[in-house]
Each structure stands twice: as structure tokens, then as C-alpha cells.
Short mmCIF file of C-alpha atoms and ligand atoms in Angstrom, two decimals:
data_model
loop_
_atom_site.label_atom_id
_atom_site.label_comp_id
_atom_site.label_asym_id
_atom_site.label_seq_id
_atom_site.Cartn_x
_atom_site.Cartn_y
_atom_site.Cartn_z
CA UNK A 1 0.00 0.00 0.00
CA UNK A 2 1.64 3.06 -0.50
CA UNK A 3 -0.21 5.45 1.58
CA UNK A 4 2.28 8.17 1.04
CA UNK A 5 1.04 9.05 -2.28
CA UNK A 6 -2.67 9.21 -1.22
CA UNK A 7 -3.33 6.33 -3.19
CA UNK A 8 -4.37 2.44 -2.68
CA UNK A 9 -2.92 0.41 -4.81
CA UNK A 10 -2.42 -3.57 -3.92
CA UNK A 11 -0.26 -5.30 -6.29
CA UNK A 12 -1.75 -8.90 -5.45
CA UNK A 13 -5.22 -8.20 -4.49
CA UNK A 14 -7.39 -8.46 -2.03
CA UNK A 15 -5.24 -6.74 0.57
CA UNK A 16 -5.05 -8.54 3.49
CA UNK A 17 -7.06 -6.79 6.21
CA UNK A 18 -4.18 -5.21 9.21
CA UNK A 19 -2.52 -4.00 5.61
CA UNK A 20 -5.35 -2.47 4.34
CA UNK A 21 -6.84 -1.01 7.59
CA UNK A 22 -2.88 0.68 8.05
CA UNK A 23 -2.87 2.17 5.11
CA UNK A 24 -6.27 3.22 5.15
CA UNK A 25 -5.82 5.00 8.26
CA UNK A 26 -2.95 6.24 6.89
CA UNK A 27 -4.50 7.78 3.61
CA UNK A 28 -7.29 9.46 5.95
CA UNK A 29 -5.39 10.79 8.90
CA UNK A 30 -3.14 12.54 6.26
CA UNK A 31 -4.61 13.41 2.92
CA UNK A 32 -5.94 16.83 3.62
CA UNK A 33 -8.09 17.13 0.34
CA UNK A 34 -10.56 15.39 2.60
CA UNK A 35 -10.67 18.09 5.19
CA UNK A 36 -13.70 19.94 3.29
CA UNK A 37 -15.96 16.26 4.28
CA UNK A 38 -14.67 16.39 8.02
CA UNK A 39 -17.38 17.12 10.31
CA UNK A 40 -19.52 18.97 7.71
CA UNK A 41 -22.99 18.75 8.23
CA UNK A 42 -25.25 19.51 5.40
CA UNK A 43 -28.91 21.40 5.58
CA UNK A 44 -30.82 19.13 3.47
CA UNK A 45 -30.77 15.42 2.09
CA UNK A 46 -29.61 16.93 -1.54
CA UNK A 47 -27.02 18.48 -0.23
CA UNK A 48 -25.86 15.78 2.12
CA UNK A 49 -26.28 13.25 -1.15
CA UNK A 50 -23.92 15.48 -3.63
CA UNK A 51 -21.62 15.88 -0.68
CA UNK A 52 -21.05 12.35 -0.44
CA UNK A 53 -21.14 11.50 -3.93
CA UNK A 54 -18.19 13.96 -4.63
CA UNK A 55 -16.44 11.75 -1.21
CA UNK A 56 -17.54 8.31 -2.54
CA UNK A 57 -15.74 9.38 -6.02
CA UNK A 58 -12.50 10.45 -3.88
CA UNK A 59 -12.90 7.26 -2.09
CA UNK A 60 -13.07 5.16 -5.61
CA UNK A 61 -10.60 7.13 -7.08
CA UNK A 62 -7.57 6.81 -4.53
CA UNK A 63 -8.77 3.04 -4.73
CA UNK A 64 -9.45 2.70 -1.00
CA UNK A 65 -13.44 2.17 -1.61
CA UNK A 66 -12.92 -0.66 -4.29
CA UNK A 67 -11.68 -3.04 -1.48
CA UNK A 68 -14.34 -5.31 -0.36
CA UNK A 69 -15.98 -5.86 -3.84
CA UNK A 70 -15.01 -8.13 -6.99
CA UNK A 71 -13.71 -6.91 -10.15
CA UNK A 72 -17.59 -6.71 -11.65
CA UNK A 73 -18.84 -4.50 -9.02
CA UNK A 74 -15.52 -2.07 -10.80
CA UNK A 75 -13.77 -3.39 -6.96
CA UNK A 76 -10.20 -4.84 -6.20
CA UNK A 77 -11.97 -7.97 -4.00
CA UNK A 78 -11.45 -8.57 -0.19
CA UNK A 79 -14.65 -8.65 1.26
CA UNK A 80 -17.48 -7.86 4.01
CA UNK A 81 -14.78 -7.39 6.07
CA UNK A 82 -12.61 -4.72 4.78
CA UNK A 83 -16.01 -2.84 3.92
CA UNK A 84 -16.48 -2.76 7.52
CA UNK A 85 -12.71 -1.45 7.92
CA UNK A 86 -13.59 1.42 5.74
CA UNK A 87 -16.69 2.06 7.26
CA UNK A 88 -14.93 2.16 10.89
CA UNK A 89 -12.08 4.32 9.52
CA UNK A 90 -14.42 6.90 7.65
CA UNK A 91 -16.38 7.63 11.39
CA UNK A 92 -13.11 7.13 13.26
CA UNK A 93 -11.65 10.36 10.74
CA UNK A 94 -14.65 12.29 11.86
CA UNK A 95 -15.48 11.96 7.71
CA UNK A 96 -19.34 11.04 7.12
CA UNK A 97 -20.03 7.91 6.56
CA UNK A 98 -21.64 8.03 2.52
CA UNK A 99 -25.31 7.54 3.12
CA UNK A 100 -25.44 6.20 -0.45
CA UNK A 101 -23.07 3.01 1.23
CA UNK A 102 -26.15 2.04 3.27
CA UNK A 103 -28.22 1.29 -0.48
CA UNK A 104 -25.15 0.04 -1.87
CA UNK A 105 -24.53 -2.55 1.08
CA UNK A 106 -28.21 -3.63 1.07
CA UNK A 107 -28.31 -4.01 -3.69
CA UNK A 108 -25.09 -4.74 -4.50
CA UNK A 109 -24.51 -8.43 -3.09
CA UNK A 110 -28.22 -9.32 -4.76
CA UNK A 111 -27.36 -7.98 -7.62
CA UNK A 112 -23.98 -9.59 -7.82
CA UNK A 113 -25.11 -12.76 -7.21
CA UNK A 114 -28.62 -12.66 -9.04
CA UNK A 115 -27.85 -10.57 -12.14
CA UNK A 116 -24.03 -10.60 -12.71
CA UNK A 117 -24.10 -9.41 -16.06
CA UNK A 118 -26.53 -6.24 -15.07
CA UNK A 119 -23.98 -5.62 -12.00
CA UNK A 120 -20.71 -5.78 -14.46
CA UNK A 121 -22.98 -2.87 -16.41
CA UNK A 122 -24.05 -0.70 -13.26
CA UNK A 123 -22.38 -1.07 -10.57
CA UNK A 124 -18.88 0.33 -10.76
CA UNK A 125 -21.18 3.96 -11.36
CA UNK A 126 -22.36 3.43 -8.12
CA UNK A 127 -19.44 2.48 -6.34
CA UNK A 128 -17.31 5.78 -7.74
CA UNK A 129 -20.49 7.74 -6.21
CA UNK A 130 -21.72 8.48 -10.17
CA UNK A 131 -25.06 7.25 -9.08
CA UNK A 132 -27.54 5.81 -6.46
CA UNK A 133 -29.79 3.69 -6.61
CA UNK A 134 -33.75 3.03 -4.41
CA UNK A 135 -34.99 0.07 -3.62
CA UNK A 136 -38.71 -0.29 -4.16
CA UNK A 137 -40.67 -2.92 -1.63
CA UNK A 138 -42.86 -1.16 -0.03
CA UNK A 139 -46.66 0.26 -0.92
CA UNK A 140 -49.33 1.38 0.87
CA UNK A 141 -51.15 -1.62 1.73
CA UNK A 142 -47.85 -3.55 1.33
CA UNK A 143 -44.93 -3.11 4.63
CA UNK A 144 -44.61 -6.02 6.78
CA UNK A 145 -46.78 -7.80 4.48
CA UNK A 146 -44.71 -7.48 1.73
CA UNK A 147 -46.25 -10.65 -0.23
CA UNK A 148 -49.46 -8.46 -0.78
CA UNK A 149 -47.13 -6.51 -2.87
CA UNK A 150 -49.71 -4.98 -6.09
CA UNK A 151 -47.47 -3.15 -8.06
CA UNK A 152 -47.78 -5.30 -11.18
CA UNK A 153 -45.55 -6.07 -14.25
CA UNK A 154 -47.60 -7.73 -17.61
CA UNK A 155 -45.36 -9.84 -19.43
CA UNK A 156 -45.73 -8.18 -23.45
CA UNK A 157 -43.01 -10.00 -25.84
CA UNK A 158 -39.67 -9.21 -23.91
CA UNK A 159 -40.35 -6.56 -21.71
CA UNK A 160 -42.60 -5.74 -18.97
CA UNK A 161 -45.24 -2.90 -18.26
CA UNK A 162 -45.18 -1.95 -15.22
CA UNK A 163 -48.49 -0.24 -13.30
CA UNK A 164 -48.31 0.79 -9.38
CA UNK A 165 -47.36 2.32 -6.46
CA UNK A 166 -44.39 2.55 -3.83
CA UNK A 167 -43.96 4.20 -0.74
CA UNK A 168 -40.65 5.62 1.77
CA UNK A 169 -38.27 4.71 -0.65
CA UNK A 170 -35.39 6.28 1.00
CA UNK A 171 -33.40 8.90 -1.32
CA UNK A 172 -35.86 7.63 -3.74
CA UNK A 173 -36.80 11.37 -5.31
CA UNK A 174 -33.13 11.53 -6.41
CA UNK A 175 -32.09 7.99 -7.62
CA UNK A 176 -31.19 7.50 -10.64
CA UNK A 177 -32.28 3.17 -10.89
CA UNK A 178 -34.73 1.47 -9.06
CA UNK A 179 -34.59 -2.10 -7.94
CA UNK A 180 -38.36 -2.78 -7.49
CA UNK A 181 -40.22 -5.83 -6.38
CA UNK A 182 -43.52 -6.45 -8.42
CA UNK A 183 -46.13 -8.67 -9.08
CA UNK A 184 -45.56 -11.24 -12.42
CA UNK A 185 -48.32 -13.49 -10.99
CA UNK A 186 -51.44 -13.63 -10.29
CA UNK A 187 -52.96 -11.12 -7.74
CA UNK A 188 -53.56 -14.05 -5.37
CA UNK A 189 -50.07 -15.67 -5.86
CA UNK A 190 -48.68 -13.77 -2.46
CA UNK A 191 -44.82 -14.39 -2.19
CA UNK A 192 -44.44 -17.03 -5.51
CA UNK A 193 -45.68 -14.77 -7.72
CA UNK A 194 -43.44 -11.58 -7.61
CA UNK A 195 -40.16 -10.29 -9.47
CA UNK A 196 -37.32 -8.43 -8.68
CA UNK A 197 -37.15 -5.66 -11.75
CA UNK A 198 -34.09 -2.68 -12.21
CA UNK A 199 -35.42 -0.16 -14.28
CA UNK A 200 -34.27 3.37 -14.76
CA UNK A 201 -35.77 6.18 -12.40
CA UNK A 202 -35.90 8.38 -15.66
CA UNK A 203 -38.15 5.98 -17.90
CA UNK A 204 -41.37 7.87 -19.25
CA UNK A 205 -44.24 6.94 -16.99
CA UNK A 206 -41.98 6.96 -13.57
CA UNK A 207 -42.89 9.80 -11.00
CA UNK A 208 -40.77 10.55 -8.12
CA UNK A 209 -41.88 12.66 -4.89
CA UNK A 210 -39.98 13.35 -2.21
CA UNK A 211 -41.67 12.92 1.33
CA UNK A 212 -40.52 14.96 4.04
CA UNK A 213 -39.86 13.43 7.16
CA UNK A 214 -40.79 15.04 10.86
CA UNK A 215 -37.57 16.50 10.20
CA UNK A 216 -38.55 18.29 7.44
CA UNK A 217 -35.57 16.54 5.75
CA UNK A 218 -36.65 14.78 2.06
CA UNK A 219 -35.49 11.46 3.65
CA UNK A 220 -38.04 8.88 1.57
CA UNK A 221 -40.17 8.98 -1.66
CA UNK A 222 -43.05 7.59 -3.04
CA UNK A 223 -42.67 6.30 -6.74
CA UNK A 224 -45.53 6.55 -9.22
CA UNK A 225 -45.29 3.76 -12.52
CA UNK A 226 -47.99 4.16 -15.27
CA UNK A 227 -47.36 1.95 -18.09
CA UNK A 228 -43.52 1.92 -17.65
CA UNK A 229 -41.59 -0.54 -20.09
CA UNK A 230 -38.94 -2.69 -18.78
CA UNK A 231 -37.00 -5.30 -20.69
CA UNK A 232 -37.32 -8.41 -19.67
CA UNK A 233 -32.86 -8.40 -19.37
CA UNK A 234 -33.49 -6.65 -16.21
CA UNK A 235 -34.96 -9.14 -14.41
CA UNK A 236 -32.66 -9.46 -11.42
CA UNK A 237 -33.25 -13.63 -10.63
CA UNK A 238 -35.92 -15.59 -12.48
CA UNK A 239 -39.35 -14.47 -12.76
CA UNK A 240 -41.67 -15.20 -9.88
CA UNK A 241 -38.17 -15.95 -7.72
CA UNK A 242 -37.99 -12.33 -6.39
CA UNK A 243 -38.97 -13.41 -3.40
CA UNK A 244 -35.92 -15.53 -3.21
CA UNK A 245 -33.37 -12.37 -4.28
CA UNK A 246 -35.69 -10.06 -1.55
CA UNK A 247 -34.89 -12.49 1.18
CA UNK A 248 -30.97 -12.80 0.32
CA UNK A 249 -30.95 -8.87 0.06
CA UNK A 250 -32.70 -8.17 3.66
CA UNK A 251 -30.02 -10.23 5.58
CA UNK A 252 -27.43 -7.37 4.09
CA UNK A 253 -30.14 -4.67 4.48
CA UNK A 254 -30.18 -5.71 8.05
CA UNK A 255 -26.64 -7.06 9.04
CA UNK A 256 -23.90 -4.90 6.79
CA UNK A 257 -26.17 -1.99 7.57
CA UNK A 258 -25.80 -2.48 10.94
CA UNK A 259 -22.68 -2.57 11.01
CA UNK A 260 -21.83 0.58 9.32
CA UNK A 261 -24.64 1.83 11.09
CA UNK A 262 -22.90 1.07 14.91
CA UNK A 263 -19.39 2.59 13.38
CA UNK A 264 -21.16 5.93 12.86
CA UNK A 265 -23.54 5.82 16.12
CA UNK A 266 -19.47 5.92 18.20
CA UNK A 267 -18.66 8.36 15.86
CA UNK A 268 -21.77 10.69 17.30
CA UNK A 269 -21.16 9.24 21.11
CA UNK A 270 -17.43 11.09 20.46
CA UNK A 271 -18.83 14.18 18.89
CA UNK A 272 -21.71 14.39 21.80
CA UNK A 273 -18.75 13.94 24.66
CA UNK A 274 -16.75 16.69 23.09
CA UNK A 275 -19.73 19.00 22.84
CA UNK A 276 -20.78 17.88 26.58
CA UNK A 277 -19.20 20.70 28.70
CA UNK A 278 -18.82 18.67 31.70
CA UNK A 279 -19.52 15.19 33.17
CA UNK A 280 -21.86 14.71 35.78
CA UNK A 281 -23.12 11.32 37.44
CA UNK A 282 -26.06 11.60 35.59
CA UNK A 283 -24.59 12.52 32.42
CA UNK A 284 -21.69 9.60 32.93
CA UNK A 285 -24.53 6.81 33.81
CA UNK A 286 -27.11 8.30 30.22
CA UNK A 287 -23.72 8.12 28.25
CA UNK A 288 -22.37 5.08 29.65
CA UNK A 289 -26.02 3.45 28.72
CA UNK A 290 -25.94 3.93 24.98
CA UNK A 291 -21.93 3.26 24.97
CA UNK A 292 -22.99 -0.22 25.70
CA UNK A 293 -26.08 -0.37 23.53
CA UNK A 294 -23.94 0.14 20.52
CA UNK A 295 -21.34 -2.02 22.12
CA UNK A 296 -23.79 -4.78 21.87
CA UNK A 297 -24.95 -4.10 18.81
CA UNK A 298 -21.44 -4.38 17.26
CA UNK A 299 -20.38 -8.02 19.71
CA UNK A 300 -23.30 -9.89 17.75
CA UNK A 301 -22.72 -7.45 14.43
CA UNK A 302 -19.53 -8.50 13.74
CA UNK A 303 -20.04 -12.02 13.99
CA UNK A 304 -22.55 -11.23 11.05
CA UNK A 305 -20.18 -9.84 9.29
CA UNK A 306 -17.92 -12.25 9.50
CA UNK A 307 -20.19 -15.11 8.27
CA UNK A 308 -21.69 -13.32 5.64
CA UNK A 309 -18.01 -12.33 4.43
CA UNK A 310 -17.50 -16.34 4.24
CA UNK A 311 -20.56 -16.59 2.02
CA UNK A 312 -23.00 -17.88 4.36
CA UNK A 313 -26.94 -17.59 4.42
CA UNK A 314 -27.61 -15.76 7.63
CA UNK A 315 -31.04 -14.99 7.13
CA UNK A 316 -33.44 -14.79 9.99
CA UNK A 317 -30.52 -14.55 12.50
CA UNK A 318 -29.95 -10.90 10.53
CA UNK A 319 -33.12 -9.99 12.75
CA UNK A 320 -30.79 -10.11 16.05
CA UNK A 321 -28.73 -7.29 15.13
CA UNK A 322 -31.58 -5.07 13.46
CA UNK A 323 -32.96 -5.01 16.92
CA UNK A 324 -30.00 -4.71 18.56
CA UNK A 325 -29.40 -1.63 15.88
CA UNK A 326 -32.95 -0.27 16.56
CA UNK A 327 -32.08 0.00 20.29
CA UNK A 328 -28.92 1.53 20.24
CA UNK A 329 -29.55 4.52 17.41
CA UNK A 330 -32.56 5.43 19.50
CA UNK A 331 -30.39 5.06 22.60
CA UNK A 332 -28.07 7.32 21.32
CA UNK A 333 -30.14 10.39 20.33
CA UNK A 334 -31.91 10.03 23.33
CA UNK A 335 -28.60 10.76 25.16
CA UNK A 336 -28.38 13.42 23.21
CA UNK A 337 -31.70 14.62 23.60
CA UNK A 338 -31.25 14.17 26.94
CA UNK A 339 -28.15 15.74 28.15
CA UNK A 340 -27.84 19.02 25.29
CA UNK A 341 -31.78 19.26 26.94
CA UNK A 342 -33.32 22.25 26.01
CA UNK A 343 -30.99 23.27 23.43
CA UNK A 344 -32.07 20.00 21.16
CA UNK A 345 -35.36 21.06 22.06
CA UNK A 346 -35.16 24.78 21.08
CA UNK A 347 -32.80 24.68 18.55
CA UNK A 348 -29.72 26.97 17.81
CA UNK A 349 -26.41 26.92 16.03
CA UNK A 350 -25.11 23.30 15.98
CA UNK A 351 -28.15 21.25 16.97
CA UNK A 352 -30.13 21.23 13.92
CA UNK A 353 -28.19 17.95 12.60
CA UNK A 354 -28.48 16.22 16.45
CA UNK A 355 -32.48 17.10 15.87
CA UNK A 356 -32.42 15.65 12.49
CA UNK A 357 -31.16 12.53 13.84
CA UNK A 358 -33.00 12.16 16.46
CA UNK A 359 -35.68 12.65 14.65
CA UNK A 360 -34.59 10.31 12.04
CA UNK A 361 -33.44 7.45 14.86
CA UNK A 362 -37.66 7.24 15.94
CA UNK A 363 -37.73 5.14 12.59
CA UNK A 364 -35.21 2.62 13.05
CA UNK A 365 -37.82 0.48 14.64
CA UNK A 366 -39.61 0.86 11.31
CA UNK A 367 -37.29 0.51 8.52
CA UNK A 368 -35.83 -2.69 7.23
CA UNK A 369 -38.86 -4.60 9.01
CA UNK A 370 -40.38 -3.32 11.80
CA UNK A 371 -39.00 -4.68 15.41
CA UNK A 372 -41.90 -6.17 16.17
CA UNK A 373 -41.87 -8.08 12.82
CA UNK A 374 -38.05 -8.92 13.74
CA UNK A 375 -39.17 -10.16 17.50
CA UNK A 376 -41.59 -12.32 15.41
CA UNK A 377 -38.85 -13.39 13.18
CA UNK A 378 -36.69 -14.48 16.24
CA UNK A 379 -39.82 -16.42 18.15
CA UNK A 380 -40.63 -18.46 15.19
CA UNK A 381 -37.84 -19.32 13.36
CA UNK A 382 -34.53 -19.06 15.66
CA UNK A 383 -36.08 -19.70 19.10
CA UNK A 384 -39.12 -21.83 18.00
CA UNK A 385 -41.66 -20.70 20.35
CA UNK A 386 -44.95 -22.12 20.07
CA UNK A 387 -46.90 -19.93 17.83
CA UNK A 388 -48.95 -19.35 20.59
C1 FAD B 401 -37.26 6.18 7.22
C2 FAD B 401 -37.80 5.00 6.45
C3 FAD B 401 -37.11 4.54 5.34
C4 FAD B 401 -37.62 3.47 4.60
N1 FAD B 401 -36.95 3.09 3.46
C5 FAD B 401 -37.51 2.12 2.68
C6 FAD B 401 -36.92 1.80 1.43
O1 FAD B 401 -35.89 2.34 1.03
N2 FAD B 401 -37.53 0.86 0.66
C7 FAD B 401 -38.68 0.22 1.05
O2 FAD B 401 -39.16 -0.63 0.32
N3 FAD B 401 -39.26 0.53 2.24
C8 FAD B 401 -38.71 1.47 3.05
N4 FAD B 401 -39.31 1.80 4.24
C9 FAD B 401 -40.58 1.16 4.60
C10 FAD B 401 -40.45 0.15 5.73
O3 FAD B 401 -39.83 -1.04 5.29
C11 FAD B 401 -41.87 -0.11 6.25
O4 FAD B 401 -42.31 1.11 6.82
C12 FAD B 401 -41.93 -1.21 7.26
O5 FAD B 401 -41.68 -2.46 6.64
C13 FAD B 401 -43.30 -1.27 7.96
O6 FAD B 401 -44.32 -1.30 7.02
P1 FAD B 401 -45.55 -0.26 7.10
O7 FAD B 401 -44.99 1.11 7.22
O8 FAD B 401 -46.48 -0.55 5.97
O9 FAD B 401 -46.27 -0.55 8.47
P2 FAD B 401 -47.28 -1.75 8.79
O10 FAD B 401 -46.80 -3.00 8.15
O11 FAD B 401 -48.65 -1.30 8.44
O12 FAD B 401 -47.11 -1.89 10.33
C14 FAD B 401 -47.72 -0.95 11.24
C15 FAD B 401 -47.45 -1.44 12.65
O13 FAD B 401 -48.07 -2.72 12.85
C16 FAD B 401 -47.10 -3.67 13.28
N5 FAD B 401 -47.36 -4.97 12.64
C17 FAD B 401 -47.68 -5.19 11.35
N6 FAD B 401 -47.83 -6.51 11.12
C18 FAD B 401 -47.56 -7.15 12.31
C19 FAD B 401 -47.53 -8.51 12.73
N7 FAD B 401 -47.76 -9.51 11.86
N8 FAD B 401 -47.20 -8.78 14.01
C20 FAD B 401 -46.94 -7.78 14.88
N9 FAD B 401 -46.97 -6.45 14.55
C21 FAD B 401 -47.26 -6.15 13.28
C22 FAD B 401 -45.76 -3.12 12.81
O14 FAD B 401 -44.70 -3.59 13.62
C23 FAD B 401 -45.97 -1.63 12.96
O15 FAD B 401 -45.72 -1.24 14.26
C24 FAD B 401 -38.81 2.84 5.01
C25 FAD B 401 -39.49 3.29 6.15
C26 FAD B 401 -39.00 4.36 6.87
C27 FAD B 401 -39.76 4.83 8.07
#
């Protein structure tokens, strides 16, 4: 690695990890074109988005980001695991952590291992930060239950047209693809009958609009498709499989995003105990509280990590750390909340992006299956309760 020029670049690839993670940390502690990322926060999701694009394109160009994923994703290989290096390093550097990772981490390894030939074609533009992509499950009538998905794709020679509705597609107003789940069967066929489709968010018929959170932040979207045409080539798995590709993508939409999740939850305990002017009991015992939340989160996450990194199925066990996540980001904003109390409250210079987050942490019982659908998750199929 030679770090002194700024630059990544492994002459017998993939890196092995206490290599990679020196120079990395390296590379970040020292390369001050970075400086304009460090502890910036931005006003709005748009701004926050372009921001990180321009850092994930840094990150791609010095090479550092292209660890962790195989030559058709436009990586260097390594795995999971130096990923979560980077992920560490980037909150450790007080540098943001690229929200667009968090989409990346949950699409890429479906797409890589469902669709190879669409991920040679698309990825690498996400990876370099050129793009981002949403990904489409939810509706209306159609959260936890996702096999009542309606939004429906008609088979016409070989493409699709594609009629419906989605709903809190995160960054969704600003993607450029979608990776959508949709109905190929018929109405009644619940989970056998649906598809996993990537279509482009600019196709005629496709409406984007951008849902403001209680934040007032443009964190979701709801998608309108009327008589949008999608080749059939961007199927992502076989038709009426998608429920197979779905369930293979949530274990990485819970467990990798957990992970980067917990490295930028210490990141905020750091900035809140520099911003705390002074420590009392009370303050020690709320801080101490969410220290160890996210310190659990990351003793089972990185076991996770680990496996998946190996190539194996974690599936429902993924449902362990997405509560464990859900407890410690609310944990930690309710320290916050707590102890900058009634400046978070009030608002003033410097707390509009702790608000924002707070604000934004009262859904991470919601997102990526609710807890209570987790909790279910864990009864049934890791703990075997009796159903009743
Ligand atoms: C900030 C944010 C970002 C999101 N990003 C995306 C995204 O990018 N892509 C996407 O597809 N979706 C996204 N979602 C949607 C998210 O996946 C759903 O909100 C979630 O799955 C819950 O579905 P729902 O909102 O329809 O609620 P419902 O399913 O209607 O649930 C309402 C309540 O009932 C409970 N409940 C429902 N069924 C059961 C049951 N069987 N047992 C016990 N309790 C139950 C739930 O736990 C919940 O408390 C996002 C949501 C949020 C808030």
C-alpha cells in the first residue's frame, strides 16, 4: 500500500485486512483534500447526497473504496470485512459515513449474485459515487406484508409494463435506478408470484416525490409507474423468484447496515462527549447506557459480518442485530436529547443535525422490518416458540 502518495494500490489483491486497515488510516489521517468532508454537516438530504457522492468518487478514485468488492462490481476484491474497515475508519476520521453506502450494502450483493451481467454494467457507477440507486418494496397496503405486494408487471413480448405504487423509498426522489419488487403473478399468488425488476428512475411513466420526514428533511419517496416498459434483461433472478433475491438482500439490508450503522452511532457518542461541557453522574450513567447499547450491537454485528463475508446464508438470524441496531440509534439520540436538553429542544447553532437525527433514529424500529416483525422473526424461526 503506499499510503504516502494518497493512493491504494495492492499489487496482489485483495489486501489482506491489518494491511489495508494501516494504510487506510494512513490515507485518511493525512490526505488533507478530505478536510472539506470532516465534520460537515449539510442542511438538506440533496445536499448531504452530492456531498457524499463527490467523497464516494475520492474514495473510488484513490482506490481505498474498491476493497471489499469483486472486479464486476468495478472493486479490487477482499470482502465484508474490509467494507467494515472502511466504514470504521471513515467515522473514526470524523469523515461522514456516505449515506449512499447504506443502499449500496443492502443491492449490491443481490445484484452480484442474481444478475451478474446487469452488475458488471451498473455497478462500478455506483461504487465511484456516479449514481444511487432506491430500492422499491414497499406500498401502501404492502410493509410487513410485503407478499401483498400490487405493483404489477404484464409480461408483453420481452419486456414488462409496469403499473403501481411505492412508498418511503429512501433517497428515492433523487435515484437515478430502481430495484423494485412487483407482481408477475397472479394477484392471489402472495410471495411465488413476484419479481425483482431494475429499471431506470428516468423511464417515461416513472414519478418521483420526495416525502418529508418530521424533520422536514426529504429522507423517503413515493414512486408513481404508469405503463412503464422494462426489458425483460433486467430481471434481477428468475421471474416469480424475487422473493428468493428479496430475502438474500434483507439479511445485508439488516446485518452490513448495521454494522456501518454502529461505526457511525461511536462516531456521534465522540462528537456528543466533546460537545458535553462537563460530566456529571447523571450525564456519565445516560452516556455510559448507549456506549454499551452500541457495544452490543457491534459483539453480535460483527459475527454477522464475519459469516456473511464467508458466504454464508444468515437470514433470519440478521433480525438479532436489526434489533439490537434499533435499540442503540434510539439510545443514542436520546442521550443526546437528553443531556444538550433544552438546546435539542429549542434549537440553535449546531443542533439542527443532532435534531435531524433524532428525529430520524424514531424510525429505526420501522425501517428494514419493523421490530416487532423482527421479535416475530426471532420467536418463530430461531427460538421456536410455540406460535402461541
Ligand atoms: C425512514 C424510512 C425509510 C424506509 N426506506 C424504505 C426503502 O428504502 N424501501 C422500502 O421498500 N421501504 C422502506 N421503508 C418502509 C419500511 O420497510 C416499512 O415502513 C416497514 O416495513 C413497515 O411497514 P408499514 O410502514 O407498511 O407498516 P405496517 O406494516 O402497516 O405496520 C404498522 C405497525 O403494525 C405492526 N405490525 C404489522 N404486522 C404485524 C404482525 N404480523 N405482528 C406484529 N406487529 C405487526 C408493525 O410492527 C408496525 O408497528 C422505510 C421506512 C422508513 C420509516
Amino acid at each position: 500500500v503506499t499510503a504516502t502518495e494518497g493512493r491504494c494500490v495492492a499489487e496482489d489483491p485483495p489486501l489482506a485486512l491489518a494491511r489495508y486497515r494501516a494504510g487506510l488510516r494512513a490515507f485518511l489521517s493525512s490526505d488533507r483534500s478530505l478536510d472539506a468532508w470532516r465534520g460537515a454537516a449539510e442542511p438538506s438530504v440533496e445536499a448531504m447526497l452530492e456531498a457524499h457522492s463527490a467523497l464516494m468518487a475520492e474514495l473510488a478514485t484513490t482506490g481505498w473504496s474498491r476493497h471489499g468488492w469483486p472486479a464486476e462490481a468495478g472493486g479490487l476484491g477482499g470482502d465484508l470485512r474490509h467494507r467494515a474497515v472502511l466504514y470504521d475508519e471513515l467515522a473514526a476520521h470524523d469523515l461522514p459515513v456516505p449515506a449512499q453506502y447504506a443502499l449500496l450494502e443492502t443491492m449490491a450483493p443481490a445484484m452480484l449474485n442474481f444478475a451478474p451481467s446487469l452488475a458488471r454494467k451498473f455497478l462500478p457507477a455506483f461504487l465511484n459515487g456516479g449514481e444511487w440507486w432506491g430500492q422499491g418494496f414497499s406500498e401502501p397496503d404492502a410493509g410487513s406484508d410485503m407478499a401483498s405486494i400490487r405493483t404489477q408487471a404484464v409480461r408483453d413480448g420481452n419486456r414488462y409494463v409496469l403499473n403501481g405504487q411505492k412508498l418511503w423509498t429512501t433517497y428515492g426522489a433523487t435515484a437515478t435506478r430502481l430495484m423494485c419488487l412487483v407482481r408477475t403473478g397472479e394477484p392471489s399468488s402472495r410471495h411465488r408470484g413476484l419479481s425483482m425488476l431494475f429499471l431506470d428512475a428516468d423511464s417515461p411513466g416513472v414519478e418521483l416525490r420526495p416525502i418529508a420526514l418530521a424533520s422536514g428533511r426529504n429522507e423517503v419517496a413515493e414512486m408513481f409507474f404508469q405503463d412503464v416498459t422494462v426489458p425483460c434483461s433486467r430481471l434481477v433472478g428468475a421471474e416469480n423468484d424475487g422473493w428468493a433475491v428479496a430475502m438474500y438482500l434483507l439479511q445485508f439490508e439488516r446485518a452490513s447496515y448495521a454494522w456501518l450503522t454502529s461505526a457511525v452511532l461511536l462516531a456521534q457518542l465522540r462528537r456528543l462527549r466533546r460537545e458535553l461541557a462537563g460530566y456529571g453522574e447523571l450525564a456519565a450513567r445516560t452516556f455510559a447506557r448507549a456506549y454499551l447499547d452500541v457495544v452490543a450491537l457491534r459483539c453480535s454485528s460483527i459475527a454477522t459480518v464475519r459469516r456473511l463475508a464467508d458466504g454464508e446464508t444468515v437470514g433470519p438470524e440478521a433480525s438479532v442485530d436489526k434489533i439490537l441496531l434499533a435499540r442503540a440509534e434510539q439510545s443514542v439520540f436520546d442521550a443526546a436529547r437528553q443531556l444538550l436538553e433544552p438546546v435539542l429542544e429549542i434549537g440553535g447553532a449546531g443542533v439542527d443535525a443532532w435534531r435531524a437525527d433524532w428525529w430520524y433514529s424514531r424510525a429505526a424500529t420501522i425501517l428494514g422490518g419493523s421490530v416487532e416483525i423482527q421479535r416475530s422473526i426471532v420467536a418463530d424461526r430461531l427460538l421456536r416458540l410455540p406460535r402461541e
